[in-house]
Tab-separated table of N, CA and C in Angstrom:
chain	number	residue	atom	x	y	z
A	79	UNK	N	33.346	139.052	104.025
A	79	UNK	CA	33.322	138.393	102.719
A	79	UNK	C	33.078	139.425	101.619
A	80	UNK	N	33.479	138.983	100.733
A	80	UNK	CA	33.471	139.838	99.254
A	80	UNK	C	31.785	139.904	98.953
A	81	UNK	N	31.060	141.212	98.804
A	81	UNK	CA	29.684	140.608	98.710
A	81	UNK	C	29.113	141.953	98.203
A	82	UNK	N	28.214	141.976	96.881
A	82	UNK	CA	28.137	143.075	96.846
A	82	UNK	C	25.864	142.735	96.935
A	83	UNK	N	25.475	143.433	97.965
A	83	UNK	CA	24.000	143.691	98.113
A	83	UNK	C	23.376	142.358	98.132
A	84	UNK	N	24.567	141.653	99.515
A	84	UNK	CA	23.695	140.207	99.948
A	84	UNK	C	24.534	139.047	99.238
A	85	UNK	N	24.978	139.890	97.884
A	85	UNK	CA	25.599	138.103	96.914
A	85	UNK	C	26.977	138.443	96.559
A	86	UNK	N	27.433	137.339	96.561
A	86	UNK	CA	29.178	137.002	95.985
A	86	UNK	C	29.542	137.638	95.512
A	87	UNK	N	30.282	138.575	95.609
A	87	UNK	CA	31.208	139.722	94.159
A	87	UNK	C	32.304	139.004	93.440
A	88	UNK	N	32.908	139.350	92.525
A	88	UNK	CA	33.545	138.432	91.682
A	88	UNK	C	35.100	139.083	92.327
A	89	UNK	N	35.747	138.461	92.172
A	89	UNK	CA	37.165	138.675	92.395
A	89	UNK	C	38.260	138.181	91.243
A	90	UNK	N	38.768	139.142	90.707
A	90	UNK	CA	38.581	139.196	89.174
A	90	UNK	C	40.185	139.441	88.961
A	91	UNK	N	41.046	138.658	88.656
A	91	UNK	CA	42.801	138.850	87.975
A	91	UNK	C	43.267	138.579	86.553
A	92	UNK	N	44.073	139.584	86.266
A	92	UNK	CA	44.263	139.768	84.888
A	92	UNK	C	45.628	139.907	84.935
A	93	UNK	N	46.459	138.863	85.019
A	93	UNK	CA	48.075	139.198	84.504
A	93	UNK	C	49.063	138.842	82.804
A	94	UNK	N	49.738	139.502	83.179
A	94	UNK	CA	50.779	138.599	81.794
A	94	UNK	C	52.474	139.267	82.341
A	95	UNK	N	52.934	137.616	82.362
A	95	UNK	CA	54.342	137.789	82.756
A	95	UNK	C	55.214	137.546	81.093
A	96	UNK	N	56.706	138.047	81.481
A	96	UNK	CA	57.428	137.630	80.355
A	96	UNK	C	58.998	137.799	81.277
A	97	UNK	N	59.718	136.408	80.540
A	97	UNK	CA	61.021	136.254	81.465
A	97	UNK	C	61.965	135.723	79.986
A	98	UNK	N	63.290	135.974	79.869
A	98	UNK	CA	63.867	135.713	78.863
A	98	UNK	C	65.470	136.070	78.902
A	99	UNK	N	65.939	135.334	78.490
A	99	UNK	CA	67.543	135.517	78.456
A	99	UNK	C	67.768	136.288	77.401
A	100	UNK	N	69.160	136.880	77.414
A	100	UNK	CA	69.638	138.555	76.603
A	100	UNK	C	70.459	138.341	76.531
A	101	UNK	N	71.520	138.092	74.970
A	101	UNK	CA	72.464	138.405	75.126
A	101	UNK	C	73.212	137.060	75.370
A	102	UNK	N	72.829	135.733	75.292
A	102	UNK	CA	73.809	134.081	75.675
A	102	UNK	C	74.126	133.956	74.232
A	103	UNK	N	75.744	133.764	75.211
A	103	UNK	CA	76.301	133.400	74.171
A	103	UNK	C	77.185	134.610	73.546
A	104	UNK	N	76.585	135.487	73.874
A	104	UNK	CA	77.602	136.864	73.441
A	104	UNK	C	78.274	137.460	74.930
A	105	UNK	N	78.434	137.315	75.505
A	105	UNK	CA	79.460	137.678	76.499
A	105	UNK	C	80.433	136.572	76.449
A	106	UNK	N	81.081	136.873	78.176
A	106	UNK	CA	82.148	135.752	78.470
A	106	UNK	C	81.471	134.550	78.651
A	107	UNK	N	82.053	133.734	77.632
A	107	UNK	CA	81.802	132.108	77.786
A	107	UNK	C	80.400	132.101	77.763
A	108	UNK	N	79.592	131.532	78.566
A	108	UNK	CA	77.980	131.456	78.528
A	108	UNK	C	77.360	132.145	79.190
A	109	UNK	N	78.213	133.409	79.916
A	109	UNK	CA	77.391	134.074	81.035
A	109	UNK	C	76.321	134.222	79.929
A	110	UNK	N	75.266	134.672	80.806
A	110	UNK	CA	74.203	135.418	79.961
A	110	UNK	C	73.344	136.398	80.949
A	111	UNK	N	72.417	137.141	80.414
A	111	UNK	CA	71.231	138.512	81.038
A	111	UNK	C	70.294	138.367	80.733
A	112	UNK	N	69.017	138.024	81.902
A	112	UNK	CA	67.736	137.713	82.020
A	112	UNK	C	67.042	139.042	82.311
A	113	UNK	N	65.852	139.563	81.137
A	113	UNK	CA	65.184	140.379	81.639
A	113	UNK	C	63.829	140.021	81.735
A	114	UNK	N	62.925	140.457	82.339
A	114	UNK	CA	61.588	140.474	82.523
A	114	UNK	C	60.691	141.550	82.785
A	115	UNK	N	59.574	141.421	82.843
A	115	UNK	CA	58.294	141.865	82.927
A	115	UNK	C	57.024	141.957	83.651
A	116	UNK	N	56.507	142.112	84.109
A	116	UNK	CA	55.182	141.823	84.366
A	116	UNK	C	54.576	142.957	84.943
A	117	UNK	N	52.467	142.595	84.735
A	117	UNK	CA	51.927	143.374	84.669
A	117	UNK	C	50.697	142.578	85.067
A	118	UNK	N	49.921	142.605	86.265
A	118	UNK	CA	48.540	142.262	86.694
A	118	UNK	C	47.831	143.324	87.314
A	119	UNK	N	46.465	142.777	87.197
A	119	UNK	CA	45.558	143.905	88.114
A	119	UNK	C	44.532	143.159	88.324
A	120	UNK	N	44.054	143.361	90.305
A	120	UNK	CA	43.109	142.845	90.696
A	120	UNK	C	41.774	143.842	90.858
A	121	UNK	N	40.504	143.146	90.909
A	121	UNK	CA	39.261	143.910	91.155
A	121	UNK	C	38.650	142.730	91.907
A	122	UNK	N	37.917	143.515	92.936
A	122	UNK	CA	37.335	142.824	93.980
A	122	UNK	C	36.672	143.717	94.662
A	123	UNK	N	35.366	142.882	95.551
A	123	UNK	CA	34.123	143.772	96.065
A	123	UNK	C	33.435	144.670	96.012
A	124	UNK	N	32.535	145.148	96.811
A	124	UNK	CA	31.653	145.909	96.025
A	124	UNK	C	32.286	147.443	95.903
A	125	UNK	N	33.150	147.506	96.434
A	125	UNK	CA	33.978	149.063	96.513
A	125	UNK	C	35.065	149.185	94.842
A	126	UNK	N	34.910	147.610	94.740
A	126	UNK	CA	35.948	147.539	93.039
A	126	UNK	C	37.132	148.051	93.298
A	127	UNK	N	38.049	147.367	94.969
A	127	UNK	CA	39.401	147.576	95.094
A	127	UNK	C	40.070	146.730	93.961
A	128	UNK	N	40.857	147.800	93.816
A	128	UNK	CA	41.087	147.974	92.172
A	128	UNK	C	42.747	147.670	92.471
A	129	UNK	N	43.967	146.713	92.620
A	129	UNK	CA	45.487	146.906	92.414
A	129	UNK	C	45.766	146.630	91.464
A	130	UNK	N	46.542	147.763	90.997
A	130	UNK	CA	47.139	147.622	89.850
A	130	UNK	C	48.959	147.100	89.950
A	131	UNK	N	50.138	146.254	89.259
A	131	UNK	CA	51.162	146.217	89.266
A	131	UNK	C	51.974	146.412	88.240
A	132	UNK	N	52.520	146.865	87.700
A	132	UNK	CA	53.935	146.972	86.651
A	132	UNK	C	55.392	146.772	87.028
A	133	UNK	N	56.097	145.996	86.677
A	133	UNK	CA	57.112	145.713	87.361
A	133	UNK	C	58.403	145.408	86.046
A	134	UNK	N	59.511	145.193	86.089
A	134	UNK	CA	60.127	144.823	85.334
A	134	UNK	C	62.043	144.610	86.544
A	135	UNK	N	62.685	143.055	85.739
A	135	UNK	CA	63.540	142.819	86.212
A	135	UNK	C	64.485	142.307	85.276
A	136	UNK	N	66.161	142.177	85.635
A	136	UNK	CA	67.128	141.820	84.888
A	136	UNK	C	67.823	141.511	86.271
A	137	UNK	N	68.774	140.303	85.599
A	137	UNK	CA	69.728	139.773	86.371
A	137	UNK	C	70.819	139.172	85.423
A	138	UNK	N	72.034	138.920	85.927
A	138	UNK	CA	73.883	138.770	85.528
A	138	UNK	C	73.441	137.209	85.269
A	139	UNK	N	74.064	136.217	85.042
A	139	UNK	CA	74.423	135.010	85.473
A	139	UNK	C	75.898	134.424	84.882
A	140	UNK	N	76.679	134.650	85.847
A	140	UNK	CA	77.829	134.489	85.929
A	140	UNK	C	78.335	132.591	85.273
A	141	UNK	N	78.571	132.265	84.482
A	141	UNK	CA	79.098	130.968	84.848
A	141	UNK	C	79.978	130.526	85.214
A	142	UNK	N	80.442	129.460	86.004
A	142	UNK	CA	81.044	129.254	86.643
A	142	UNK	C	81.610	127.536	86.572
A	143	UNK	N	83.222	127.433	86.697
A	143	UNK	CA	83.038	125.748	86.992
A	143	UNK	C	83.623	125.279	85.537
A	144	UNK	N	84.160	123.869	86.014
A	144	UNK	CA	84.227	123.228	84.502
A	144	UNK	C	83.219	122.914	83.883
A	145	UNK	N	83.237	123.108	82.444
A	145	UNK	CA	81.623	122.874	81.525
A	145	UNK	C	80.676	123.897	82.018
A	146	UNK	N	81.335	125.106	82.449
A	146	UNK	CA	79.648	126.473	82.770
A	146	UNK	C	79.026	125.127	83.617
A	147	UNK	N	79.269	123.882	84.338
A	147	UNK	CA	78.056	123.107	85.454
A	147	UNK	C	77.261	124.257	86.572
A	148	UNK	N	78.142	124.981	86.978
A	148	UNK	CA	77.729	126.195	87.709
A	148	UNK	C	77.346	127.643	87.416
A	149	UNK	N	76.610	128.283	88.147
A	149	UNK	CA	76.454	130.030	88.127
A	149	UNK	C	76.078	130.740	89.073
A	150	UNK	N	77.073	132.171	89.154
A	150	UNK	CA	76.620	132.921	90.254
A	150	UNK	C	75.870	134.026	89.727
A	151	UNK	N	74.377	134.092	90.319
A	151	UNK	CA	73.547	134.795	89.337
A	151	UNK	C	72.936	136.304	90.734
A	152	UNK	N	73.233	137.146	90.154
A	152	UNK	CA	72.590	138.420	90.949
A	152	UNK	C	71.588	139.415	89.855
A	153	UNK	N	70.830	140.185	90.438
A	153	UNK	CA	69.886	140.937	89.800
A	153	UNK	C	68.905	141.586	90.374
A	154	UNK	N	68.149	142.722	90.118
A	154	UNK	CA	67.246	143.761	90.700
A	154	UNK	C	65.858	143.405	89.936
A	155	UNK	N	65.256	143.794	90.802
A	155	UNK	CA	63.530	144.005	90.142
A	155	UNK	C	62.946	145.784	90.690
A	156	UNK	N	62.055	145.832	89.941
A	156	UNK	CA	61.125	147.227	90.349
A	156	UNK	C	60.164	146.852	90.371
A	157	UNK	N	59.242	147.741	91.131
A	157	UNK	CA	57.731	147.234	90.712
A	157	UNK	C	56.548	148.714	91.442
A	158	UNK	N	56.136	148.941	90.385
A	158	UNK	CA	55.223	150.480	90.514
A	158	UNK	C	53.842	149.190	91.106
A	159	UNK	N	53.311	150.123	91.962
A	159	UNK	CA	51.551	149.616	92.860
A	159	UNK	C	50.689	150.731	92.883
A	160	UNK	N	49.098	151.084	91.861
A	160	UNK	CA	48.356	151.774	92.565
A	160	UNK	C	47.470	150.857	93.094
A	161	UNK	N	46.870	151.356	94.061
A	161	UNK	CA	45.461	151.067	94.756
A	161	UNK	C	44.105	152.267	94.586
A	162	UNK	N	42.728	151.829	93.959
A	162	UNK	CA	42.125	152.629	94.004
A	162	UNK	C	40.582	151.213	94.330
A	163	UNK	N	40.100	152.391	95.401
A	163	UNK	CA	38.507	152.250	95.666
A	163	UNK	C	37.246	153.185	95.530
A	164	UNK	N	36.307	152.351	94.946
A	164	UNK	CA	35.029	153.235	94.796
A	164	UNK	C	34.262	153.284	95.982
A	165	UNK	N	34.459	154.583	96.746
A	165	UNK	CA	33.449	154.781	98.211
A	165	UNK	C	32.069	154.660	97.815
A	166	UNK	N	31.913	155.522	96.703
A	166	UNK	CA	30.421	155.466	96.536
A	166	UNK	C	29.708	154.165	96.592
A	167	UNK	N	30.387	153.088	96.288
A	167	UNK	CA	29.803	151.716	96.115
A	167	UNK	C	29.851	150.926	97.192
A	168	UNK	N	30.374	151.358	98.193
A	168	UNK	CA	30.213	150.663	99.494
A	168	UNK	C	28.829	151.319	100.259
A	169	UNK	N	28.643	149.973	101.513
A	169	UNK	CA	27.336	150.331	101.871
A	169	UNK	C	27.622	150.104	103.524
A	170	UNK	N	27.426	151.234	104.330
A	170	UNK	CA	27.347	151.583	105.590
A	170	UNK	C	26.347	151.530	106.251
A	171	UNK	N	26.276	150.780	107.549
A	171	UNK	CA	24.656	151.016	108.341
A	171	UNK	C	25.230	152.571	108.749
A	172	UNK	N	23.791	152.976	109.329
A	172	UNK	CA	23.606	154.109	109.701
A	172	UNK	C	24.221	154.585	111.063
């Protein structure tokens, strides 16, 4: 269990996403280009494992069909990860 010297440690998340279309309406017909974002970081136990994420994505969306009813949509994401822990703050029997 998460516990720092007997009691509960906090387990602690901090994100903010962002997702948004690019560009509808200015290509062919209604295709349109979705890009995004995001960025969280966790802290937890008494060592303060620390993950960090940055990420960012875009994708096509093809329309398709009478009335754009349809779409064939493809697209990539990235996403950078550190991990860091404080040894000093952990506690070992002997």
């Amino acid at each position: 269990p998460w516990a720092r010297g007997g009691k509960p440690a906090n387990y602690r998340t901090f994100s903010a996403y962002a997702d948004m279309p690019f560009l509808k309406g200015k290509l062919f017909g209604q295709d349109k280009i979705g890009v995004g974002i995001v960025a969280a970081t966790d802290r937890a136990g008494d060592g303060n494992l620390t993950t960090t994420r940055i990420g960012a994505s875009a994708a096509y969306h093809k329309s398709l069909g009478h009335g754009n009813r349809f779409a064939l949509s493809f697209g990539f994401s990235g996403l950078y990860t550190q991990k860091n822990v404080d040894y000093d703050a952990l506690y070992f029997d002997n």
